[in-house]
């Protein structure tokens, strides 16, 4: 699905018609965006006990995505079903991924829970090429891939790899960085970090090799359904590459009764982990399935003060490098995620190493877990929330944009 925010019909969803071999339908996968490319890694898929090869069909414009792994089936008899949903609203889902590509929001579908279905994790890597008028999927041929997982994180970062003596062994370049996740046998993965060259992923004729990134310091414990966000150490670094990776929250095992509230920072220059402990002040909540994004610190001005008074929110103008981590929503109890989710905004300021709670105004989204977030050129996040909330215990399908 796509919402075009640059047109006069902003706010209307449409279905993207894609060609090529398509990825299997999945949930709890990781996704990231690079210019006109959307990259998807792993996740969880299902297959029916009575029909092991496939399950529900998601209908597109003139195609249907059957949940075979992966198969595309052309079904003309489903066209009537598609036409009945002419308002183009997205069906409520429990989890999915959202990313920004240029001025568009691109939605990757999640999965709908069913007790009769069997689950398995994936280790595949896919690229959606949006640089041409015809959008095309391509499965990336990978070697030494990380083990199959779901609930992990995937970011694109710039690294200058060095050996143990500090000598640079490769030219600085962009890498895919994968962290955490949960395996099919319900074991959370540890503190290992996997990387591969981004240029190899985007090149159709190049094989991709994953490898472990050797890190040191206070390593984070295993976790999944966490957030991983790139940050700058200082506001004056505007225009430079982010030099920290912030890993926050999540769950450390499938049987855990509590979510995590710890924050770990990976220095992307020295590759040293650091556990950030709050000495005093506000402590962040124990959450999982939240959304996170980086933003510059706010700078209030006289021009925006009247707007603050009208909305009751901290509306401000942001300048400089993104050195603040903002988190929204999430569940606090793994066994009761629908009943214990939050609707608050919390902010971590990297230069001062302090947490604070953000007033989000009277029209803020309701509490939710399993939502998605993307930053779209100058707008602070777009929240699309398919997760459940405590009032309805069912999936949501509303969309909120915060400027």
Coordinates of C-alpha atoms in Angstrom, one line a residue:
X1 CA 0.0 0.0 0.0
X2 CA 1.1 3.6 -0.6
X3 CA -0.1 7.0 0.6
X4 CA 1.1 9.9 -1.6
X5 CA 1.7 12.9 0.8
X6 CA 2.7 15.3 -2.0
X7 CA -0.5 15.3 -4.0
X8 CA -3.8 17.1 -3.6
X9 CA -5.4 13.9 -2.6
X10 CA -3.1 13.4 0.4
X11 CA -4.5 10.9 2.9
X12 CA -5.8 8.4 0.3
X13 CA -4.2 4.9 0.3
X14 CA -3.7 3.0 -3.0
X15 CA -2.3 -0.5 -3.8
X16 CA 1.1 -0.7 -5.4
X17 CA 1.3 -3.0 -8.4
X18 CA 4.6 -4.8 -8.3
X19 CA 6.3 -7.3 -10.6
X20 CA 8.9 -10.0 -10.1
X21 CA 9.0 -12.8 -7.5
X22 CA 7.2 -11.6 -4.4
X23 CA 8.1 -12.3 -0.8
X24 CA 5.9 -14.5 1.3
X25 CA 3.4 -12.8 3.5
X26 CA 4.9 -12.3 6.9
X27 CA 4.8 -10.5 10.3
X28 CA 7.3 -9.2 12.7
X29 CA 9.9 -8.7 10.0
X30 CA 12.4 -5.8 9.8
X31 CA 12.5 -3.2 7.0
X32 CA 14.6 -0.2 6.1
X33 CA 14.7 2.3 3.2
X34 CA 17.5 3.7 1.1
X35 CA 16.5 6.3 -1.5
X36 CA 14.1 4.5 -3.9
X37 CA 14.7 1.0 -2.4
X38 CA 12.8 -0.8 0.3
X39 CA 14.7 -3.7 2.0
X40 CA 12.9 -6.4 4.0
X41 CA 14.6 -9.0 6.2
X42 CA 13.2 -12.2 7.9
X43 CA 10.0 -12.3 9.9
X44 CA 7.4 -14.9 10.7
X45 CA 5.1 -16.7 8.3
X46 CA 2.4 -19.2 8.7
X47 CA 1.0 -22.3 7.0
X48 CA -2.3 -24.0 7.6
X49 CA -2.4 -27.5 9.2
X50 CA -4.9 -28.6 6.5
X51 CA -3.1 -26.8 3.6
X52 CA 0.6 -26.8 4.5
X53 CA 1.7 -24.8 1.4
X54 CA -0.3 -21.6 1.8
X55 CA -3.1 -19.8 3.6
X56 CA -5.1 -16.6 3.2
X57 CA -4.8 -14.6 -0.1
X58 CA -4.2 -10.8 0.0
X59 CA -5.8 -9.2 -3.1
X60 CA -4.1 -6.6 -5.2
X61 CA -5.2 -4.5 -8.2
X62 CA -5.1 -7.4 -10.7
X63 CA -3.0 -9.9 -8.8
X64 CA -3.3 -12.0 -5.7
X65 CA -0.5 -12.8 -3.3
X66 CA -0.9 -16.4 -2.2
X67 CA 1.0 -17.2 1.0
X68 CA 3.1 -19.9 -0.7
X69 CA 6.7 -19.2 -0.2
X70 CA 6.9 -17.3 -2.5
X71 CA 4.2 -17.7 -5.3
X72 CA 2.1 -15.2 -7.2
X73 CA -1.3 -16.4 -8.4
X74 CA -3.4 -14.6 -11.0
X75 CA -7.0 -15.0 -10.0
X76 CA -9.6 -13.2 -12.1
X77 CA -12.5 -14.4 -9.9
X78 CA -11.1 -12.3 -7.0
X79 CA -11.6 -9.1 -8.9
X80 CA -15.2 -8.7 -7.6
X81 CA -13.9 -9.1 -4.0
X82 CA -11.4 -6.3 -4.7
X83 CA -14.0 -4.0 -6.2
X84 CA -16.2 -4.4 -3.1
X85 CA -13.4 -2.7 -1.1
X86 CA -13.3 0.5 -3.3
X87 CA -12.7 2.8 -0.4
X88 CA -9.1 1.5 -0.3
X89 CA -8.9 1.3 3.5
X90 CA -6.2 -1.0 4.8
X91 CA -7.5 -4.1 6.6
X92 CA -6.7 -4.1 10.3
X93 CA -3.6 -6.1 11.0
X94 CA -1.7 -7.0 14.1
X95 CA 1.8 -6.1 12.8
X96 CA 3.4 -4.7 9.8
X97 CA 6.3 -2.5 8.7
X98 CA 6.2 1.1 7.3
X99 CA 8.9 3.0 5.6
X100 CA 9.2 6.3 3.7
X101 CA 10.4 6.4 0.1
X102 CA 10.8 9.9 -1.2
X103 CA 7.4 11.5 -0.6
X104 CA 5.5 8.3 -0.4
X105 CA 4.7 6.0 2.5
X106 CA 5.2 2.3 1.7
X107 CA 3.4 -0.3 3.7
X108 CA 4.5 -3.9 4.0
X109 CA 1.7 -6.2 5.1
X110 CA 1.8 -8.2 8.3
X111 CA -0.1 -11.3 9.4
X112 CA -3.5 -12.0 11.0
X113 CA -3.4 -14.4 14.0
X114 CA -5.0 -17.8 13.8
X115 CA -4.7 -20.5 16.4
X116 CA -4.8 -23.3 13.8
X117 CA -1.8 -22.0 11.9
X118 CA 1.8 -23.1 12.3
X119 CA 4.5 -20.6 12.5
X120 CA 8.1 -20.5 11.2
X121 CA 10.7 -17.8 11.0
X122 CA 12.5 -16.7 7.8
X123 CA 16.1 -15.7 7.0
X124 CA 15.5 -14.2 3.5
X125 CA 16.3 -10.7 2.2
X126 CA 14.2 -8.8 -0.3
X127 CA 14.5 -5.5 -2.2
X128 CA 11.6 -3.5 -3.7
X129 CA 13.0 -1.3 -6.5
X130 CA 10.9 1.9 -6.7
X131 CA 13.3 3.8 -9.0
X132 CA 11.3 3.1 -12.2
X133 CA 7.6 3.3 -13.1
X134 CA 7.3 -0.4 -12.8
X135 CA 8.0 -1.5 -9.2
X136 CA 9.8 -4.8 -8.9
X137 CA 10.6 -7.2 -6.1
X138 CA 13.9 -9.1 -6.1
X139 CA 15.1 -11.8 -3.7
X140 CA 18.7 -11.2 -2.7
X141 CA 21.1 -14.2 -2.9
X142 CA 22.8 -14.2 0.4
X143 CA 25.5 -16.4 2.0
X144 CA 26.3 -16.9 5.7
X145 CA 22.9 -15.4 6.5
X146 CA 21.9 -14.8 10.2
X147 CA 19.7 -17.5 11.5
X148 CA 15.9 -17.3 10.8
X149 CA 14.3 -14.8 13.2
X150 CA 11.4 -12.4 13.8
X151 CA 11.1 -9.2 15.9
X152 CA 14.6 -8.1 15.0
X153 CA 15.8 -4.7 13.9
X154 CA 17.5 -3.6 10.6
X155 CA 19.1 -0.2 9.9
X156 CA 21.5 1.2 7.3
X157 CA 24.6 2.8 8.8
X158 CA 28.0 4.1 7.6
X159 CA 31.0 2.2 9.0
X160 CA 34.8 2.4 8.6
X161 CA 35.9 -1.1 9.6
X162 CA 39.2 -1.5 11.3
X163 CA 41.3 -4.4 12.6
X164 CA 42.3 -5.0 16.2
X165 CA 45.3 -2.6 15.8
X166 CA 43.1 0.2 14.6
X167 CA 44.1 0.1 10.9
X168 CA 41.3 0.6 8.5
X169 CA 40.7 -2.5 6.5
X170 CA 37.9 -1.3 4.1
X171 CA 36.9 2.0 2.7
X172 CA 34.1 3.6 4.7
X173 CA 30.7 2.7 3.2
X174 CA 27.1 1.9 4.0
X175 CA 26.1 -1.4 5.6
X176 CA 22.9 -3.2 6.6
X177 CA 23.1 -3.8 10.3
X178 CA 20.9 -6.5 11.9
X179 CA 20.4 -7.0 15.6
X180 CA 18.4 -9.2 18.0
X181 CA 15.2 -11.2 17.2
X182 CA 13.5 -14.4 18.2
X183 CA 14.1 -17.8 16.7
X184 CA 11.5 -20.4 15.6
X185 CA 12.2 -22.3 18.8
X186 CA 11.3 -19.2 20.8
X187 CA 14.9 -18.3 21.9
X188 CA 15.9 -14.7 21.8
X189 CA 19.2 -14.0 20.0
X190 CA 22.0 -12.4 22.0
X191 CA 24.2 -9.3 21.4
X192 CA 25.7 -10.4 18.1
X193 CA 25.5 -7.8 15.3
X194 CA 25.4 -8.9 11.7
X195 CA 26.3 -6.7 8.7
X196 CA 26.5 -6.8 4.9
X197 CA 27.4 -4.2 2.3
X198 CA 24.5 -2.2 1.1
X199 CA 25.9 -1.7 -2.4
X200 CA 26.0 -5.5 -2.8
X201 CA 22.3 -5.7 -1.7
X202 CA 21.2 -3.1 -4.2
X203 CA 23.2 -4.6 -7.1
X204 CA 21.2 -7.4 -8.8
X205 CA 24.3 -9.2 -10.1
X206 CA 26.3 -9.3 -6.9
X207 CA 26.3 -12.0 -4.2
X208 CA 25.8 -10.7 -0.6
X209 CA 27.8 -12.1 2.3
X210 CA 26.8 -11.5 5.9
X211 CA 29.4 -11.4 8.6
X212 CA 29.6 -10.7 12.3
X213 CA 30.6 -7.2 13.5
X214 CA 33.0 -7.5 16.4
X215 CA 31.9 -5.2 19.2
X216 CA 33.1 -4.7 22.7
X217 CA 32.0 -3.1 25.9
X218 CA 28.8 -3.7 28.0
X219 CA 27.0 -5.9 25.6
X220 CA 23.1 -5.8 25.6
X221 CA 21.2 -9.0 26.7
X222 CA 19.1 -10.9 24.1
X223 CA 15.9 -9.2 23.0
X224 CA 13.2 -9.0 20.4
X225 CA 10.4 -6.5 19.5
X226 CA 12.9 -3.7 20.5
X227 CA 13.8 -0.6 18.7
X228 CA 17.2 0.3 17.0
X229 CA 17.7 4.0 16.1
X230 CA 20.6 5.9 14.6
X231 CA 21.6 9.0 16.6
X232 CA 24.1 11.9 16.5
X233 CA 26.2 12.5 19.6
X234 CA 25.8 16.3 19.3
X235 CA 23.4 18.7 17.6
X236 CA 26.3 20.4 15.8
X237 CA 26.9 17.3 13.7
X238 CA 24.2 18.2 11.1
X239 CA 25.2 16.9 7.7
X240 CA 27.5 14.2 9.2
X241 CA 26.7 10.5 9.4
X242 CA 25.1 9.3 12.7
X243 CA 27.7 7.9 15.1
X244 CA 25.5 6.0 17.6
X245 CA 23.0 3.2 17.5
X246 CA 20.5 3.3 20.3
X247 CA 18.8 -0.1 21.2
X248 CA 15.9 0.3 23.6
X249 CA 13.3 -2.0 25.3
X250 CA 11.9 -5.2 23.9
X251 CA 11.4 -8.6 25.5
X252 CA 14.3 -10.9 26.4
X253 CA 12.6 -14.2 26.0
X254 CA 9.3 -15.7 24.8
X255 CA 8.4 -16.8 28.4
X256 CA 9.3 -13.4 30.0
X257 CA 6.6 -11.8 32.1
X258 CA 8.2 -8.3 31.9
X259 CA 9.4 -6.0 29.1
X260 CA 12.7 -4.3 29.2
X261 CA 13.4 -0.6 29.9
X262 CA 17.2 -0.5 29.3
X263 CA 19.0 1.6 26.8
X264 CA 22.2 0.5 25.1
X265 CA 24.3 2.7 22.8
X266 CA 26.8 1.3 20.2
X267 CA 29.5 3.8 19.2
X268 CA 29.7 3.3 15.5
X269 CA 33.3 4.6 15.4
X270 CA 34.8 2.6 18.2
X271 CA 32.3 -0.3 18.1
X272 CA 31.9 -0.2 21.9
X273 CA 28.6 -0.9 23.6
X274 CA 27.5 1.3 26.6
X275 CA 24.7 0.7 29.0
X276 CA 23.0 4.0 29.8
X277 CA 21.8 4.1 33.4
X278 CA 19.5 6.9 34.6
X279 CA 21.1 8.3 37.7
X280 CA 18.2 10.6 38.6
X281 CA 15.1 12.0 36.9
X282 CA 12.5 10.2 34.8
X283 CA 12.9 6.5 34.2
X284 CA 11.6 5.2 30.9
X285 CA 8.8 2.6 30.9
X286 CA 9.3 -1.1 30.3
X287 CA 7.9 -1.5 26.8
X288 CA 8.0 -3.6 23.7
X289 CA 6.4 -3.3 20.2
X290 CA 6.9 0.5 20.3
X291 CA 8.0 2.8 17.6
X292 CA 11.2 5.0 17.8
X293 CA 12.7 7.8 15.7
X294 CA 15.5 10.3 15.9
X295 CA 14.9 14.1 15.9
X296 CA 16.9 17.3 16.5
X297 CA 16.2 19.1 19.8
X298 CA 13.3 21.5 19.7
X299 CA 13.8 25.2 19.5
X300 CA 10.7 27.2 20.6
X301 CA 10.2 30.6 19.1
X302 CA 7.7 33.4 19.5
X303 CA 6.1 32.5 16.2
X304 CA 5.2 29.0 17.4
X305 CA 4.1 30.0 20.9
X306 CA 0.5 30.7 19.9
X307 CA 0.3 27.3 18.2
X308 CA 1.5 25.7 21.4
X309 CA -1.3 27.4 23.3
X310 CA -4.0 26.3 20.8
X311 CA -3.1 22.7 20.7
X312 CA -1.7 22.1 24.1
X313 CA 1.3 20.4 22.5
X314 CA 5.0 21.1 22.4
X315 CA 5.0 22.3 18.8
X316 CA 8.4 23.6 17.9
X317 CA 10.9 24.2 15.2
X318 CA 13.7 21.6 15.0
X319 CA 17.2 22.4 13.8
X320 CA 20.5 20.6 13.9
X321 CA 21.6 17.0 14.0
X322 CA 19.1 14.3 15.3
X323 CA 20.5 13.7 18.8
X324 CA 17.3 12.9 20.5
X325 CA 15.5 9.5 20.6
X326 CA 11.7 9.7 20.8
X327 CA 9.6 6.6 21.5
X328 CA 5.8 6.2 21.2
X329 CA 3.3 3.5 22.4
X330 CA 4.2 -0.1 23.1
X331 CA 3.1 -2.8 25.4
X332 CA 4.2 -3.1 29.0
X333 CA 3.2 -6.7 29.8
X334 CA 4.0 -9.5 27.2
X335 CA 1.1 -11.7 28.2
X336 CA -1.5 -8.8 28.1
X337 CA -0.1 -6.5 25.4
X338 CA -3.7 -5.3 24.4
X339 CA -4.6 -4.3 27.9
X340 CA -1.3 -2.7 29.0
X341 CA -0.2 -0.6 26.0
X342 CA 0.8 3.1 26.3
X343 CA 0.0 6.2 24.3
X344 CA 2.8 8.4 25.7
X345 CA 5.8 10.0 24.0
X346 CA 9.2 9.8 25.8
X347 CA 12.4 11.4 24.7
X348 CA 16.0 10.6 25.4
X349 CA 18.5 13.4 24.9
X350 CA 21.9 11.9 24.0
X351 CA 24.1 14.9 24.9
X352 CA 22.6 15.2 28.4
X353 CA 21.8 11.5 28.8
X354 CA 18.4 12.2 30.3
X355 CA 14.9 11.0 29.7
X356 CA 11.8 13.3 29.6
X357 CA 8.1 12.9 28.7
X358 CA 6.6 14.9 25.8
X359 CA 3.2 16.5 25.9
X360 CA 1.6 15.4 22.7
X361 CA -1.6 17.5 22.6
X362 CA -5.3 16.8 22.7
X363 CA -5.5 15.0 19.4
X364 CA -2.7 12.5 20.0
X365 CA -3.2 8.8 18.9
X366 CA -4.8 6.4 21.4
X367 CA -2.6 3.9 23.2
X368 CA -1.4 1.0 21.0
X369 CA 1.2 -1.7 20.5
X370 CA 2.7 -3.1 17.3
X371 CA 2.4 0.2 15.4
X372 CA 4.7 1.5 12.7
X373 CA 6.4 4.8 12.2
X374 CA 8.3 6.6 9.3
X375 CA 9.9 10.0 9.1
X376 CA 8.9 11.8 5.8
X377 CA 11.0 14.8 4.8
X378 CA 10.5 17.4 7.4
X379 CA 7.4 15.9 9.0
X380 CA 7.9 14.2 12.3
X381 CA 6.6 10.7 12.2
X382 CA 3.7 9.2 10.5
X383 CA 2.1 6.7 12.7
X384 CA 0.0 3.9 11.2
X385 CA -1.3 1.6 14.0
X386 CA -2.4 -1.9 13.2
X387 CA -1.6 -3.0 16.7
X388 CA -4.1 -3.6 19.4
X389 CA -5.3 -1.2 22.0
X390 CA -6.6 -1.9 25.5
X391 CA -10.2 -0.6 24.8
X392 CA -11.1 -2.8 21.9
X393 CA -8.5 -5.6 22.1
X394 CA -8.6 -5.6 18.3
X395 CA -6.5 -4.3 15.5
X396 CA -6.6 -0.6 14.5
X397 CA -6.4 0.9 11.0
X398 CA -6.1 4.6 11.6
X399 CA -3.3 6.9 10.5
X400 CA -1.9 9.9 12.3
X401 CA 0.6 12.5 11.1
X402 CA 2.4 14.7 13.6
X403 CA 4.2 17.8 12.3

